[in-house]
PDB file of C-alpha atoms in Angstrom:
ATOM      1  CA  UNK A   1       0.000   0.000   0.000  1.00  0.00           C
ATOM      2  CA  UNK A   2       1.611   3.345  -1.285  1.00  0.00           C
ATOM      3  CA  UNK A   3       1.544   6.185   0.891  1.00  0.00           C
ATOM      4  CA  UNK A   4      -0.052   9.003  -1.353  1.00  0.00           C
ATOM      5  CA  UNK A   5       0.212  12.564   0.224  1.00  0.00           C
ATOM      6  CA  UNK A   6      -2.573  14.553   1.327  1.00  0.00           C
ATOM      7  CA  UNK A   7      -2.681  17.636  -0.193  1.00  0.00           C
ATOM      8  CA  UNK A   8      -2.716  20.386   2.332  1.00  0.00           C
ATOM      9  CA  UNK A   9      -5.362  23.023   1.322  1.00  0.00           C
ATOM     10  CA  UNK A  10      -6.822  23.447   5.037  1.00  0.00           C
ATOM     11  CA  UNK A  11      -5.362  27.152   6.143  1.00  0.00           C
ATOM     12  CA  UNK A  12      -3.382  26.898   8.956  1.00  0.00           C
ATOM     13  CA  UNK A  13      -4.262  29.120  12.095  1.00  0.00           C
ATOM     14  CA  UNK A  14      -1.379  31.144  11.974  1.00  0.00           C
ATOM     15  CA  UNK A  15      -2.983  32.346   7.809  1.00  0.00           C
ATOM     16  CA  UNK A  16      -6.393  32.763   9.849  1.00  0.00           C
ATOM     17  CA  UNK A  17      -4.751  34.874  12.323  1.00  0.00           C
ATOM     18  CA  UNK A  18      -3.482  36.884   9.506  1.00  0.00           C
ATOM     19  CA  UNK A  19      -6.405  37.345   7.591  1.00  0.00           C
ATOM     20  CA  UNK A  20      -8.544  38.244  10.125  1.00  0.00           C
ATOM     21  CA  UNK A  21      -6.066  41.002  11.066  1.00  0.00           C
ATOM     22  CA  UNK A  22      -5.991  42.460   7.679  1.00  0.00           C
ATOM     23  CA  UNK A  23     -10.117  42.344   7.343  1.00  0.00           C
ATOM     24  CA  UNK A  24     -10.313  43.491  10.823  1.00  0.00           C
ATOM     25  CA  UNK A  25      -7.824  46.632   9.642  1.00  0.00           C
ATOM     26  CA  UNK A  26      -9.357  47.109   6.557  1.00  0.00           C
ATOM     27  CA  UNK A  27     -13.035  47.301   8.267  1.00  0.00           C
ATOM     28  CA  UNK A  28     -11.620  49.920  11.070  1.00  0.00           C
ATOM     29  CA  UNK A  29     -10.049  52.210   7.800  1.00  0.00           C
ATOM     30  CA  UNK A  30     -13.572  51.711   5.909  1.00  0.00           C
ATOM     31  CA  UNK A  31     -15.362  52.597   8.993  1.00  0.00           C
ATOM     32  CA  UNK A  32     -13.454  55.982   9.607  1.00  0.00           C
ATOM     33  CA  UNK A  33     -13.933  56.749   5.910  1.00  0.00           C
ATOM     34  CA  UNK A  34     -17.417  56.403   6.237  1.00  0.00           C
ATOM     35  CA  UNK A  35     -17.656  58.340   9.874  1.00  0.00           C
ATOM     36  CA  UNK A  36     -14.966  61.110   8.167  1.00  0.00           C
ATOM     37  CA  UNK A  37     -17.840  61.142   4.957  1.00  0.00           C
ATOM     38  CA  UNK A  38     -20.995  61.508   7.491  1.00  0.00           C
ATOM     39  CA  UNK A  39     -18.907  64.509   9.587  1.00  0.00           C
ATOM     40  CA  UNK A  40     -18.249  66.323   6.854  1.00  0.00           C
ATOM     41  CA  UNK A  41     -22.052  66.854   6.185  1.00  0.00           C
ATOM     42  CA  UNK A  42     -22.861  67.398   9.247  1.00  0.00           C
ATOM     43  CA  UNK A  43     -20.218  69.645  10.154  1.00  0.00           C
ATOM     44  CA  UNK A  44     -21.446  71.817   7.395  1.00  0.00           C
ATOM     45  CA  UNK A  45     -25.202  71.674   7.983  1.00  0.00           C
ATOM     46  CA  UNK A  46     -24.130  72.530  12.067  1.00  0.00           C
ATOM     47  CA  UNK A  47     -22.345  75.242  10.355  1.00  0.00           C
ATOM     48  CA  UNK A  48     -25.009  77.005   8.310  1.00  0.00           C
ATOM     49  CA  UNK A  49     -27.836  76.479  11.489  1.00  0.00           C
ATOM     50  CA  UNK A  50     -24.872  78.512  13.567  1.00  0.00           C
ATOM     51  CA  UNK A  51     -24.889  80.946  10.757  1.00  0.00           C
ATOM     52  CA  UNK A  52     -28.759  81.262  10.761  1.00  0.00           C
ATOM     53  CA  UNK A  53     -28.963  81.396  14.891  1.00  0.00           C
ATOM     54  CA  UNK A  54     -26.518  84.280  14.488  1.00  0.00           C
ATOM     55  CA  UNK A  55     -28.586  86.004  12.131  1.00  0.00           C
ATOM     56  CA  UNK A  56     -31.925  85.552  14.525  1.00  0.00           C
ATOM     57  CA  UNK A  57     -30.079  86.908  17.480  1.00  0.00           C
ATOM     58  CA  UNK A  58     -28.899  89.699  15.589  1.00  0.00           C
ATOM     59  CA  UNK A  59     -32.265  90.615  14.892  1.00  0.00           C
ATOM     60  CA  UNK A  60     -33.849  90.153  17.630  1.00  0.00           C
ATOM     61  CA  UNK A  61     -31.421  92.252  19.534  1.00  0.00           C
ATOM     62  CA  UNK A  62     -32.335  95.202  17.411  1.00  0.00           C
ATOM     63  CA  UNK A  63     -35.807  93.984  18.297  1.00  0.00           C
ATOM     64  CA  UNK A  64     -35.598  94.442  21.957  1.00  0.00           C
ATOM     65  CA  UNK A  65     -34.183  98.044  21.123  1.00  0.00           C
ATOM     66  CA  UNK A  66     -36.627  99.318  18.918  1.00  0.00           C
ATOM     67  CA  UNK A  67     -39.350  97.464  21.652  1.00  0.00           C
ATOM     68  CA  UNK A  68     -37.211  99.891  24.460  1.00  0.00           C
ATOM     69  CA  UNK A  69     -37.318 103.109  22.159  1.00  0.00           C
ATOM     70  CA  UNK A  70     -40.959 102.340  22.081  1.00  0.00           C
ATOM     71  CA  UNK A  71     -41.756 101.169  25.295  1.00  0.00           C
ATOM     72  CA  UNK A  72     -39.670 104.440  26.536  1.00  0.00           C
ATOM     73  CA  UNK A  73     -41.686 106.825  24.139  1.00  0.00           C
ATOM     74  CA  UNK A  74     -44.897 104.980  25.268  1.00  0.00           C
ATOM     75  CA  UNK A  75     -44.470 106.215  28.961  1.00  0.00           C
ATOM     76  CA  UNK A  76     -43.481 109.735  27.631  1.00  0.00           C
ATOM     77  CA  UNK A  77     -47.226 109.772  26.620  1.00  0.00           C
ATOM     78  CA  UNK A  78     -47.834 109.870  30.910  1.00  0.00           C
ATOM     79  CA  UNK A  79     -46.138 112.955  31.077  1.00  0.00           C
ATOM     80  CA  UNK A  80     -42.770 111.969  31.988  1.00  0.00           C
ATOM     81  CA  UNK A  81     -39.597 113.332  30.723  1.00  0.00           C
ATOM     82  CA  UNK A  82     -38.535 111.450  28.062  1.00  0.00           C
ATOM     83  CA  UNK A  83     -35.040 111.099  29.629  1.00  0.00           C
ATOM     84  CA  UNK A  84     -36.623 109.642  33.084  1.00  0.00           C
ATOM     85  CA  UNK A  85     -39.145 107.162  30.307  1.00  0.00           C
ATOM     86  CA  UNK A  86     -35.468 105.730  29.257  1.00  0.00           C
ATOM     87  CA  UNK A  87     -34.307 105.410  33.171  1.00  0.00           C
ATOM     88  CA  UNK A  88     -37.215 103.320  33.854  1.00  0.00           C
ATOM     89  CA  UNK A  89     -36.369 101.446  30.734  1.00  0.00           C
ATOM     90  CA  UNK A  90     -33.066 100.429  31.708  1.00  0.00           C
ATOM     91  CA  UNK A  91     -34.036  99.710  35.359  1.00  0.00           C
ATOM     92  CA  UNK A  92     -36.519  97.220  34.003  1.00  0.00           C
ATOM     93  CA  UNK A  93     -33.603  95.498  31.694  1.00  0.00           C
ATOM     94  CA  UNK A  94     -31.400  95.639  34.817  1.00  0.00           C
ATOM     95  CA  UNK A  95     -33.914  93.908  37.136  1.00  0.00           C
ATOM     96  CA  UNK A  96     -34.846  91.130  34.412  1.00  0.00           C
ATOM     97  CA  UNK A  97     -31.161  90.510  33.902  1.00  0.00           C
ATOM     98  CA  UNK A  98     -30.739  89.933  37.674  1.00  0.00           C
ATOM     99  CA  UNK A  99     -33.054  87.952  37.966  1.00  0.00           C
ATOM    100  CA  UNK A 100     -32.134  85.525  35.253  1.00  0.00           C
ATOM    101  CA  UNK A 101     -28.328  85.746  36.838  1.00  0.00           C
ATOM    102  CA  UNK A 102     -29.952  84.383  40.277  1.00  0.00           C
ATOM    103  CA  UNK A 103     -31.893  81.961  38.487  1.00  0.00           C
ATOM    104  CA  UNK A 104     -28.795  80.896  36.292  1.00  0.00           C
ATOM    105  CA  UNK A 105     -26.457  80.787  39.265  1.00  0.00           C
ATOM    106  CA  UNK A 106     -29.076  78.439  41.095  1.00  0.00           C
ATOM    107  CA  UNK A 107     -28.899  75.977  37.966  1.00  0.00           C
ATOM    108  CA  UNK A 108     -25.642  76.151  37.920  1.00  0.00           C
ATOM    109  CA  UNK A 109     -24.890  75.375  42.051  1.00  0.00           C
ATOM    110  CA  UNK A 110     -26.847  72.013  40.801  1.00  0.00           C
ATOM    111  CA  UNK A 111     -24.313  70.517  38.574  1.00  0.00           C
ATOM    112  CA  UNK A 112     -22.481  67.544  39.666  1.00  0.00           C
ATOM    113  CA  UNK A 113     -20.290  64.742  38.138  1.00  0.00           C
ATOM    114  CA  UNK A 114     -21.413  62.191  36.543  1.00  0.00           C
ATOM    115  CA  UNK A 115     -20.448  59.880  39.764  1.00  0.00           C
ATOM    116  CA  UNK A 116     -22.328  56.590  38.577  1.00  0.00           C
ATOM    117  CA  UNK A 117     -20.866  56.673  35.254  1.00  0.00           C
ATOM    118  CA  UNK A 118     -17.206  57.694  37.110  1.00  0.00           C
ATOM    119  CA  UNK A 119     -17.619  54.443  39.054  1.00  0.00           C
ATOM    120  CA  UNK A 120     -18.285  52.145  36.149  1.00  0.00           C
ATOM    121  CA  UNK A 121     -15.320  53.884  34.546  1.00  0.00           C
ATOM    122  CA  UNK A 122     -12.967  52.499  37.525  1.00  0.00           C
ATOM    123  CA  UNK A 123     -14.550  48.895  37.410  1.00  0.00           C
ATOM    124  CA  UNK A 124     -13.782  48.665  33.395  1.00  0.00           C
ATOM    125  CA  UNK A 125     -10.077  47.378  33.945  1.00  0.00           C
ATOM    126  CA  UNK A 126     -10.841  44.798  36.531  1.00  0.00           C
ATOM    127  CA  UNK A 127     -13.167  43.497  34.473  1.00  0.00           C
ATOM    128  CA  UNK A 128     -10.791  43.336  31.452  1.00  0.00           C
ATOM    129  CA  UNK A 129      -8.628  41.155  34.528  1.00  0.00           C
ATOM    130  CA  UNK A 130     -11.799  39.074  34.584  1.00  0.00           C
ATOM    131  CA  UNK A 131     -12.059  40.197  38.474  1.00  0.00           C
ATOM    132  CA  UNK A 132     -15.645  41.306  37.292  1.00  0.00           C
TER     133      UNK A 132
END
């Protein structure tokens, strides 16, 4: 009985190693194409929205000073000075804007870390140790 040789066309582990190395690379490069791609559009749709934002806030700042000039000339009509009309104006501003200040700084005092998400931070490398 001859001996015939088997011919070896199984891939040995040390190929699939290597394969699945360059797929795995190739997939990672493809996938940061793609997110690069999908950035890129939103980057410049975030960009044009900032634009437009600006543009509203502009105008509505002139707005709120044509709504003072008004507001001002409306209680000249009591008989005020004009000059004490545009006092009272800017008092009101002054107490709206301290009251959103107190208001902001109250929101503000209630910020705290993110503590649960801190503590499953420090358990991710003793779980990598399998000490989960």
């Amino acid at each position: 009985m001859a001996h015939i040789p088997v011919k070896d066309t199984e891939p040995t582990i040390g190929g699939l190693v290597m394969d699945a190395s360059r797929d795995i690379s190739t997939l990672i490069s493809k996938e940061i194409e793609l997110a690069k791609s999908e950035l890129k559009v939103s980057i410049k749709h975030g960009g044009t929205g900032i634009g437009l934002f600006a543009g509203a806030a502009f105008l509505g700042v002139l707005a709120i000073i044509m709504l003072s000039v008004a507001i001002a000339y409306f209680l000249s009509m009591t008989g005020l000075h004009l000059a004490w009309c545009f006092l009272i104006v800017f008092a009101l501003y002054l107490l709206i804007a301290a009251g959103l200040a107190f208001v902001g700084l109250k929101q503000v005092k209630q910020v705290k870390a993110p503590e649960r998400a801190i503590n499953q931070g420090k358990e991710i490398p003793a779980a990598f140790k399998g000490r989960a």
